[in-house]
Tab-separated table of C-alpha atoms and ligand atoms in Angstrom:
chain	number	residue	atom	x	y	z
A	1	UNK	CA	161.358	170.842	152.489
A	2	UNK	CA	164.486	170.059	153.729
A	3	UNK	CA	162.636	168.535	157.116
A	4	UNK	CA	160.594	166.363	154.770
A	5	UNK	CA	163.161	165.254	153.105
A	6	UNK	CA	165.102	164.257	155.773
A	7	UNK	CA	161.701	162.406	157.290
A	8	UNK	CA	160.688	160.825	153.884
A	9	UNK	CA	164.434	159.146	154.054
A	10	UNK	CA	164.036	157.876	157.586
A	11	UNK	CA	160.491	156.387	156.821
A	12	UNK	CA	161.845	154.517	153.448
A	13	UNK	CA	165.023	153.279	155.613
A	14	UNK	CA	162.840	152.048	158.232
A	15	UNK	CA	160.264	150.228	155.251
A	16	UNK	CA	162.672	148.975	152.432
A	17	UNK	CA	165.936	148.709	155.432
A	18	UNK	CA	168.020	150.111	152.490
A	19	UNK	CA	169.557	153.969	152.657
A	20	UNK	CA	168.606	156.073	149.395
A	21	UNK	CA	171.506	157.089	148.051
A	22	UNK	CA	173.018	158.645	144.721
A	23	UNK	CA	176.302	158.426	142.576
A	24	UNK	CA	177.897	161.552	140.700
A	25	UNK	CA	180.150	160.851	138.060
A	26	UNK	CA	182.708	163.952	137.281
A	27	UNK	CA	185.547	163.895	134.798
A	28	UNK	CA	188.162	166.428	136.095
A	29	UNK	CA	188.104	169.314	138.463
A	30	UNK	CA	185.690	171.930	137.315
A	31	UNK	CA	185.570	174.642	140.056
A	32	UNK	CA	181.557	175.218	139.943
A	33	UNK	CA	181.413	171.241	139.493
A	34	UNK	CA	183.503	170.481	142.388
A	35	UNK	CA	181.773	173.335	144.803
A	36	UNK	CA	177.923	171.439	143.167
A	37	UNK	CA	179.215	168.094	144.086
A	38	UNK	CA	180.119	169.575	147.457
A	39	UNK	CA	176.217	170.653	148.423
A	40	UNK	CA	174.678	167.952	147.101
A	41	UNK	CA	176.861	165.824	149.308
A	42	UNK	CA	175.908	168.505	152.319
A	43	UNK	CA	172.578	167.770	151.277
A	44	UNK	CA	172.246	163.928	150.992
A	45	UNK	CA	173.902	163.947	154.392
A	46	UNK	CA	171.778	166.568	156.638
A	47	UNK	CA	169.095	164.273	154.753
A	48	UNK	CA	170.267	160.607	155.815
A	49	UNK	CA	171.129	159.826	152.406
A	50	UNK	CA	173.811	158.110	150.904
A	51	UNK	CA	176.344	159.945	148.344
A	52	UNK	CA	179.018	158.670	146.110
A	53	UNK	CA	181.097	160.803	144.504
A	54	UNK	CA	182.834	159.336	141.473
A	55	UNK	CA	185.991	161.296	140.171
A	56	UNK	CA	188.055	160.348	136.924
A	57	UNK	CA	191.063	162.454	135.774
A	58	UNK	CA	189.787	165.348	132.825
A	59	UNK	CA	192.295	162.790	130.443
A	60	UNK	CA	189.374	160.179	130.898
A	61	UNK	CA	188.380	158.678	127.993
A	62	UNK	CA	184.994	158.456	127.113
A	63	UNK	CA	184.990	154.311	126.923
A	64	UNK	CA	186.081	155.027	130.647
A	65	UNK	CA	183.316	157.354	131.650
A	66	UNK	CA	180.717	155.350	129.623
A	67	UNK	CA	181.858	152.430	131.461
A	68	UNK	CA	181.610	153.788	134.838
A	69	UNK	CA	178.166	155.116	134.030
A	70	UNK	CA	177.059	151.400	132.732
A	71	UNK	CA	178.123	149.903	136.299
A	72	UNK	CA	176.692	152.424	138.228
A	73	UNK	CA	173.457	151.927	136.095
A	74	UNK	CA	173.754	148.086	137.012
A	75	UNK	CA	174.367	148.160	140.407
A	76	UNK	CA	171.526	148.052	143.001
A	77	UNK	CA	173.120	150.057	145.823
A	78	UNK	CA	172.902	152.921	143.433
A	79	UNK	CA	169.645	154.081	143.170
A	80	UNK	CA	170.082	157.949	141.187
A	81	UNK	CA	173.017	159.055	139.081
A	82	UNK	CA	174.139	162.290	138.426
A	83	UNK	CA	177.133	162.887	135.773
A	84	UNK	CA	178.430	166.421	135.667
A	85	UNK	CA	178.929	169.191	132.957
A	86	UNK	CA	181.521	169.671	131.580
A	87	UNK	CA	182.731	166.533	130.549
A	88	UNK	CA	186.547	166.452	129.026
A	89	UNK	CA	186.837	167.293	125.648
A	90	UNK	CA	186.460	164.903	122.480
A	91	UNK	CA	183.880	163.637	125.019
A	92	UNK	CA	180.495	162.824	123.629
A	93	UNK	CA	177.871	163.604	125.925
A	94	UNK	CA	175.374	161.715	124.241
A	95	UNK	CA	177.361	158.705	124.488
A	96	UNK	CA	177.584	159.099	128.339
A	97	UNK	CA	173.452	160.048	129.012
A	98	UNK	CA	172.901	157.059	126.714
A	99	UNK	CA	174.856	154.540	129.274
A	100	UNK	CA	172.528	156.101	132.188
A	101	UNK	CA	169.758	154.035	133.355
A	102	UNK	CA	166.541	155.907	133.033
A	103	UNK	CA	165.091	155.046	136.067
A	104	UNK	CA	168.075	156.306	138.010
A	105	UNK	CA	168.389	159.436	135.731
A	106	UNK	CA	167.323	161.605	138.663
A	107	UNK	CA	168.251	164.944	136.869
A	108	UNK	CA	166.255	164.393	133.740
A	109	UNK	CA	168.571	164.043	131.264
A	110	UNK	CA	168.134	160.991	129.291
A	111	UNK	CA	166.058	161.328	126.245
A	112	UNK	CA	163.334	159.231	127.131
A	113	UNK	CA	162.514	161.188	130.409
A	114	UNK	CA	162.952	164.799	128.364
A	115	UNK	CA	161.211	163.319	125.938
A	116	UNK	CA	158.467	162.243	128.705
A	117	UNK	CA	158.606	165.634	130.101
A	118	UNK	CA	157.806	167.422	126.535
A	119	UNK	CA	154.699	164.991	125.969
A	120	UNK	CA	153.670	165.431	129.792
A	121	UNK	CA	153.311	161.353	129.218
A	122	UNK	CA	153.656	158.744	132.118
A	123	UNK	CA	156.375	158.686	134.718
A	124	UNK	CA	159.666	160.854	134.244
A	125	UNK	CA	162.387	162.551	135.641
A	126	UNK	CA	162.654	166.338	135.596
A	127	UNK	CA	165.530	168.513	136.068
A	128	UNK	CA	165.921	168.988	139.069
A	129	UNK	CA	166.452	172.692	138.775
A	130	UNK	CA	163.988	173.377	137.200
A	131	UNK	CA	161.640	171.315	139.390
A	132	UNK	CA	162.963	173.410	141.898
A	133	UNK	CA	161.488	176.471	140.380
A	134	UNK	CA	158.183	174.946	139.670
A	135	UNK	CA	158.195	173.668	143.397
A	136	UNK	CA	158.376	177.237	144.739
A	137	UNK	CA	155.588	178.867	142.315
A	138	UNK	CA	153.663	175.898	143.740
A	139	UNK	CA	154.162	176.505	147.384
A	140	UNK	CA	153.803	180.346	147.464
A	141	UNK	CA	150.564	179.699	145.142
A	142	UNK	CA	151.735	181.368	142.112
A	143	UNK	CA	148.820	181.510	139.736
A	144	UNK	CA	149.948	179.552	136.684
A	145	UNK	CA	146.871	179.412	134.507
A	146	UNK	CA	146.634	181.472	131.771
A	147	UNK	CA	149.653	183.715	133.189
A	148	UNK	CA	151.973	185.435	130.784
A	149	UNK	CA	155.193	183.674	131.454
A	150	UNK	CA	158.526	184.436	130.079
A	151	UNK	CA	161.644	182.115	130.410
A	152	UNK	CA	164.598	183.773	129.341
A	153	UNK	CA	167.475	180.798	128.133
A	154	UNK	CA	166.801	178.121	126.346
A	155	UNK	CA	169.245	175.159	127.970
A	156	UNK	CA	168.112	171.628	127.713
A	157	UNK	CA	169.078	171.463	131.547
A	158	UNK	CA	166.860	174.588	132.548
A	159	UNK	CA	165.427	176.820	130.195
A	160	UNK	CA	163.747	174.261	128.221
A	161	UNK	CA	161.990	172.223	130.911
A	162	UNK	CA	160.930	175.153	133.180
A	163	UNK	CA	159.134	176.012	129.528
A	164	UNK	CA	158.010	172.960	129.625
A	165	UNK	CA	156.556	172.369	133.024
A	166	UNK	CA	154.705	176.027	132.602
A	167	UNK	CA	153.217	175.031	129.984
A	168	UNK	CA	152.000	171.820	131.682
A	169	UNK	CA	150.238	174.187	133.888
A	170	UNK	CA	148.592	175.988	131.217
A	171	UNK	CA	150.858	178.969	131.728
A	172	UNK	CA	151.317	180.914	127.853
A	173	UNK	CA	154.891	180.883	127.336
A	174	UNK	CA	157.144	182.694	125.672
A	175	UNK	CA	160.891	181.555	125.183
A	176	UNK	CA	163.505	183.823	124.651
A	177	UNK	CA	167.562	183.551	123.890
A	178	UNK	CA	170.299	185.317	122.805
A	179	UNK	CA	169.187	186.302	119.497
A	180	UNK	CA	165.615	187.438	120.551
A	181	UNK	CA	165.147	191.246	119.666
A	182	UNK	CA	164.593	193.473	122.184
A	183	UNK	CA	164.361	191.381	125.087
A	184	UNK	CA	162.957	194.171	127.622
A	185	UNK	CA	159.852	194.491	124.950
A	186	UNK	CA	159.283	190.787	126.036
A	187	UNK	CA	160.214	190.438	129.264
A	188	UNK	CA	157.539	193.330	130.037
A	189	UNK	CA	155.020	191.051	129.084
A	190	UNK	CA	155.467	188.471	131.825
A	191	UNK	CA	153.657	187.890	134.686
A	192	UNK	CA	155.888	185.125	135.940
A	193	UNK	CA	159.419	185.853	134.372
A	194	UNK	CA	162.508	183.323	134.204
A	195	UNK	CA	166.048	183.795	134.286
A	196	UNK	CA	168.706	181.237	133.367
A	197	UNK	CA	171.004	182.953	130.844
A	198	UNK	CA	174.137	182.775	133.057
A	199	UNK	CA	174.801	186.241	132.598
A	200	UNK	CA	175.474	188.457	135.529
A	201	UNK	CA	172.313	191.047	136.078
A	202	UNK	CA	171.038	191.017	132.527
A	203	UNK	CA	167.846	191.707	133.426
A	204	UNK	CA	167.212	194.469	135.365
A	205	UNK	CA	163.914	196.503	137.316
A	206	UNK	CA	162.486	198.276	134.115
A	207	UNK	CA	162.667	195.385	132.186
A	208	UNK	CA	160.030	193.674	134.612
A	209	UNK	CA	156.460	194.539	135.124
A	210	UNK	CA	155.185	195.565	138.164
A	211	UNK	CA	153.914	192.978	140.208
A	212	UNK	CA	155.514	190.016	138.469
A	213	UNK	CA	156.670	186.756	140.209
A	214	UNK	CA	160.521	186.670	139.169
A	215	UNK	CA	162.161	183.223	139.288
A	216	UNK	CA	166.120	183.443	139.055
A	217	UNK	CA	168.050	180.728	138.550
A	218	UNK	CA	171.327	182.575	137.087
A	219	UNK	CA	174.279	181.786	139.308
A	220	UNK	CA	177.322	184.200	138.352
A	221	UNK	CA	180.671	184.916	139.777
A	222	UNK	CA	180.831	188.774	140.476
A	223	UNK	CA	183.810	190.017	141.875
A	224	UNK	CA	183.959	187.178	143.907
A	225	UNK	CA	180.282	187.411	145.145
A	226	UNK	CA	178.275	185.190	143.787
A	227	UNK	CA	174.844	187.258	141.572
A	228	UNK	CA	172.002	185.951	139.966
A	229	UNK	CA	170.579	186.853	136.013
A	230	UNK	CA	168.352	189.308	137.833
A	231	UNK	CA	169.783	192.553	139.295
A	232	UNK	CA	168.071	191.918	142.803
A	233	UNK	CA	168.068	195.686	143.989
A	234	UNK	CA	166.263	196.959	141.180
A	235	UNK	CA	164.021	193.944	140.139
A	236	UNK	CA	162.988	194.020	143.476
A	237	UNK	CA	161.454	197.591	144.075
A	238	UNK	CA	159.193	196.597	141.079
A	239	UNK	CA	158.620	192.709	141.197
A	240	UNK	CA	155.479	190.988	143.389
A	241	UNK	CA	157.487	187.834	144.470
A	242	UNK	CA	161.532	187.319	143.223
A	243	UNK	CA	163.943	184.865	144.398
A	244	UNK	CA	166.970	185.508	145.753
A	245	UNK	CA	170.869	184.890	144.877
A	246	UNK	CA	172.174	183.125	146.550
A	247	UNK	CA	169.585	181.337	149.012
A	248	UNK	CA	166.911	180.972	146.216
A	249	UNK	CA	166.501	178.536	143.579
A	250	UNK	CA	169.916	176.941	143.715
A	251	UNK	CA	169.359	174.917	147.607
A	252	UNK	CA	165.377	174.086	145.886
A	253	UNK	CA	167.931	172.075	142.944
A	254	UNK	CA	169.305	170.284	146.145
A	255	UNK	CA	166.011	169.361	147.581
A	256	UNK	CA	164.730	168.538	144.449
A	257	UNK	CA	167.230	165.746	143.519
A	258	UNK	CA	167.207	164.478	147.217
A	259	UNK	CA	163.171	164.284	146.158
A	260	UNK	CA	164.096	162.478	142.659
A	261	UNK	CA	166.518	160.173	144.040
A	262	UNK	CA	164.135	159.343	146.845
A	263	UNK	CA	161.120	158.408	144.148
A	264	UNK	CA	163.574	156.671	141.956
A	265	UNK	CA	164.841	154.587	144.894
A	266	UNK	CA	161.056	153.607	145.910
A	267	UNK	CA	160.811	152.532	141.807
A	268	UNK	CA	163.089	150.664	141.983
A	269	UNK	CA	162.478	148.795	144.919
A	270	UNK	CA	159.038	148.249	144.141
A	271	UNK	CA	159.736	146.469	141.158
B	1	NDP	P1	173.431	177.832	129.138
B	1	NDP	O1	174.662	178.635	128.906
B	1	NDP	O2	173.359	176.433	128.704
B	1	NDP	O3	172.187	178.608	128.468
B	1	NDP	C1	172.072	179.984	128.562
B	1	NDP	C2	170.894	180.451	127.739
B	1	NDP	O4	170.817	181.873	127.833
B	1	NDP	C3	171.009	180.116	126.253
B	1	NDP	O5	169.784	179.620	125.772
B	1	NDP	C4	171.358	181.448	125.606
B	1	NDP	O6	170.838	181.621	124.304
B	1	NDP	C5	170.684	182.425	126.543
B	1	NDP	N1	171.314	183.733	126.467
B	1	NDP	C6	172.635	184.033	126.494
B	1	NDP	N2	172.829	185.351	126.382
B	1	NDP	C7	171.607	185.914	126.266
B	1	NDP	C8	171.156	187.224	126.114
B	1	NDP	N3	172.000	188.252	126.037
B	1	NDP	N4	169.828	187.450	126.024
B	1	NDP	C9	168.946	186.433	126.084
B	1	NDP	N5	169.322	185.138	126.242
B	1	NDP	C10	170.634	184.888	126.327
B	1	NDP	O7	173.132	177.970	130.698
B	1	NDP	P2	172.262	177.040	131.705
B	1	NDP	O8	170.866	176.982	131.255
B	1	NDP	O9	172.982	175.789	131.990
B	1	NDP	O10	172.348	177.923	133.000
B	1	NDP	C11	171.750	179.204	133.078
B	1	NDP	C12	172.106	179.841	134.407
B	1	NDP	O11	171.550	179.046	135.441
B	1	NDP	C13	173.585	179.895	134.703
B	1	NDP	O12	173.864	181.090	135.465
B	1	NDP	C14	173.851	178.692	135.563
B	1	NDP	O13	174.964	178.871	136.415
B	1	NDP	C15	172.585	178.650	136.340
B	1	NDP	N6	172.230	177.344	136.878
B	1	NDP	C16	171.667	177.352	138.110
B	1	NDP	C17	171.277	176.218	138.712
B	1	NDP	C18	170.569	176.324	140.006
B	1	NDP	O14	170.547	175.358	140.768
B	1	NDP	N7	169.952	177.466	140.329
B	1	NDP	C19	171.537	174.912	138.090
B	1	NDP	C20	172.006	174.985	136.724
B	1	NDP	C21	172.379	176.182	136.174
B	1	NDP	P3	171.323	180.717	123.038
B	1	NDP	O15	170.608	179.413	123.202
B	1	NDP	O16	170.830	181.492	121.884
B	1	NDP	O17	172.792	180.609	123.134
């Protein structure tokens, strides 16, 4: 995907004689911000694409952020914006997505294109995570239709679409969180589970049922080694397909938003 990407830049460059390119707003120094912005900026470059990265002090107002948002929205060089979580305290996200153009909302954040998303309604913007997931069910020919799917985590940023987008595909699905009871009981039941609780190998081999497609998008610090939701070694010996961490879901977020920005840059030149 990576290989397309890179070739889907060069043929837009060589038709519209503009480079792609995306802007990422943080607000102070967030460790797993900082090492995100860094890959997506690996990314945009092995790709050909263009990457700002926009920094304001974690004593940024939110005037200041929602300002910097509102130019970035207006301004034509810019064609996807990203703004990263956290923001600085006293900070009111919803004030800052509502700033964000929604045709360069190329993580699927604004309202409108969540909103979109849940009525499976004209053009939108999905998370790019995700997207991600749904991208590799798709390509290793995952069976969606009328599977028993189980997405554990309920985040507006992951859980919730990936619900979402199962659905879409006629997958029944069951969402779980951190007051469902007995979560093994339901995670049993899944033929294609999902794992974005941020919680370091919460789900583990005999809570999965043999043969089932495991999608993990958990990304936990471990001792220093990075570990997904999904206890690999003994999800593994029981699981069809599962994805690995690192190497599996978080690069697809990369190629995803390289694919969003891409589409959103086409958009908007075609208007
Ligand atoms: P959030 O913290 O926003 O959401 C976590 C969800 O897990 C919540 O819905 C929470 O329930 C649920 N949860 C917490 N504890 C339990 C439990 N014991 N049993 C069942 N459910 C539980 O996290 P995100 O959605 O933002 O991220 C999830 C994971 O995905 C993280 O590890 C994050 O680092 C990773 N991530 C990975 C990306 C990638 O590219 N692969 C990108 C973005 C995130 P409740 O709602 O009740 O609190």
């Amino acid at each position: 995907m990576r290989a397309e990407m890179a070739q889907a830049a060069a043929d837009f460059k060589a038709r519209w004689n503009t480079v792609p390119g995306l802007a990422v707003v943080r607000a102070g120094e967030d460790p797993a911000s900082v090492s995100y912005a860094r890959q997506i900026a690996k990314a945009f470059e092995a790709a050909g694409m263009a990457f700002q990265l926009h920094t304001l002090p974690d004593s940024a107002s939110q005037q200041e952020i929602v300002a910097l948002v509102a130019q970035l929205s207006a301004d034509p060089a810019v064609h996807g914006i990203m703004v990263q979580e956290p923001l600085p305290k006293g900070v009111d996200g919803v004030a800052v997505v509502a700033a964000l153009s929604v045709a360069k909302d190329v993580d699927g954040v604004h309202p409108e294109n969540a909103g979109r998303l849940l009525q499976d309604a004209g053009d939108y913007f999905v998370p790019a995570t995700p997207a991600g997931g749904m991208e590799i069910l798709r390509r290793y020919q995952v069976a969606l239709k009328g599977a028993q799917a189980v997405v554990v985590g309920r985040s507006n940023i992951v859980g919730k679409p990936m619900a979402c987008l199962l659905l879409h595909q006629h997958a029944t699905v069951t969402i779980c969180h951190s007051r469902t009871v007995d979560l093994g009981a339901v995670t049993r039941q899944a033929d294609i589970l999902v794992a974005a609780v941020g919680k370091a190998r919460i789900i583990t081999g005999d809570m999965i049922k043999p043969g089932a497609v495991v999608i993990d998008f958990g990304m936990n610090r471990d001792s220093g080694a990075m570990v997904g939701d999904v206890d690999f070694e003994s999800a593994a010996a029981v699981a069809g397909y599962i994805t690995p961490v690192p190497g599996g879901t978080g690069p697809m977020t990369n190629v995803m938003l390289l694919q969003n920005t891409l589409r959103a840059a086409e958009q908007l030149l075609n208007r």
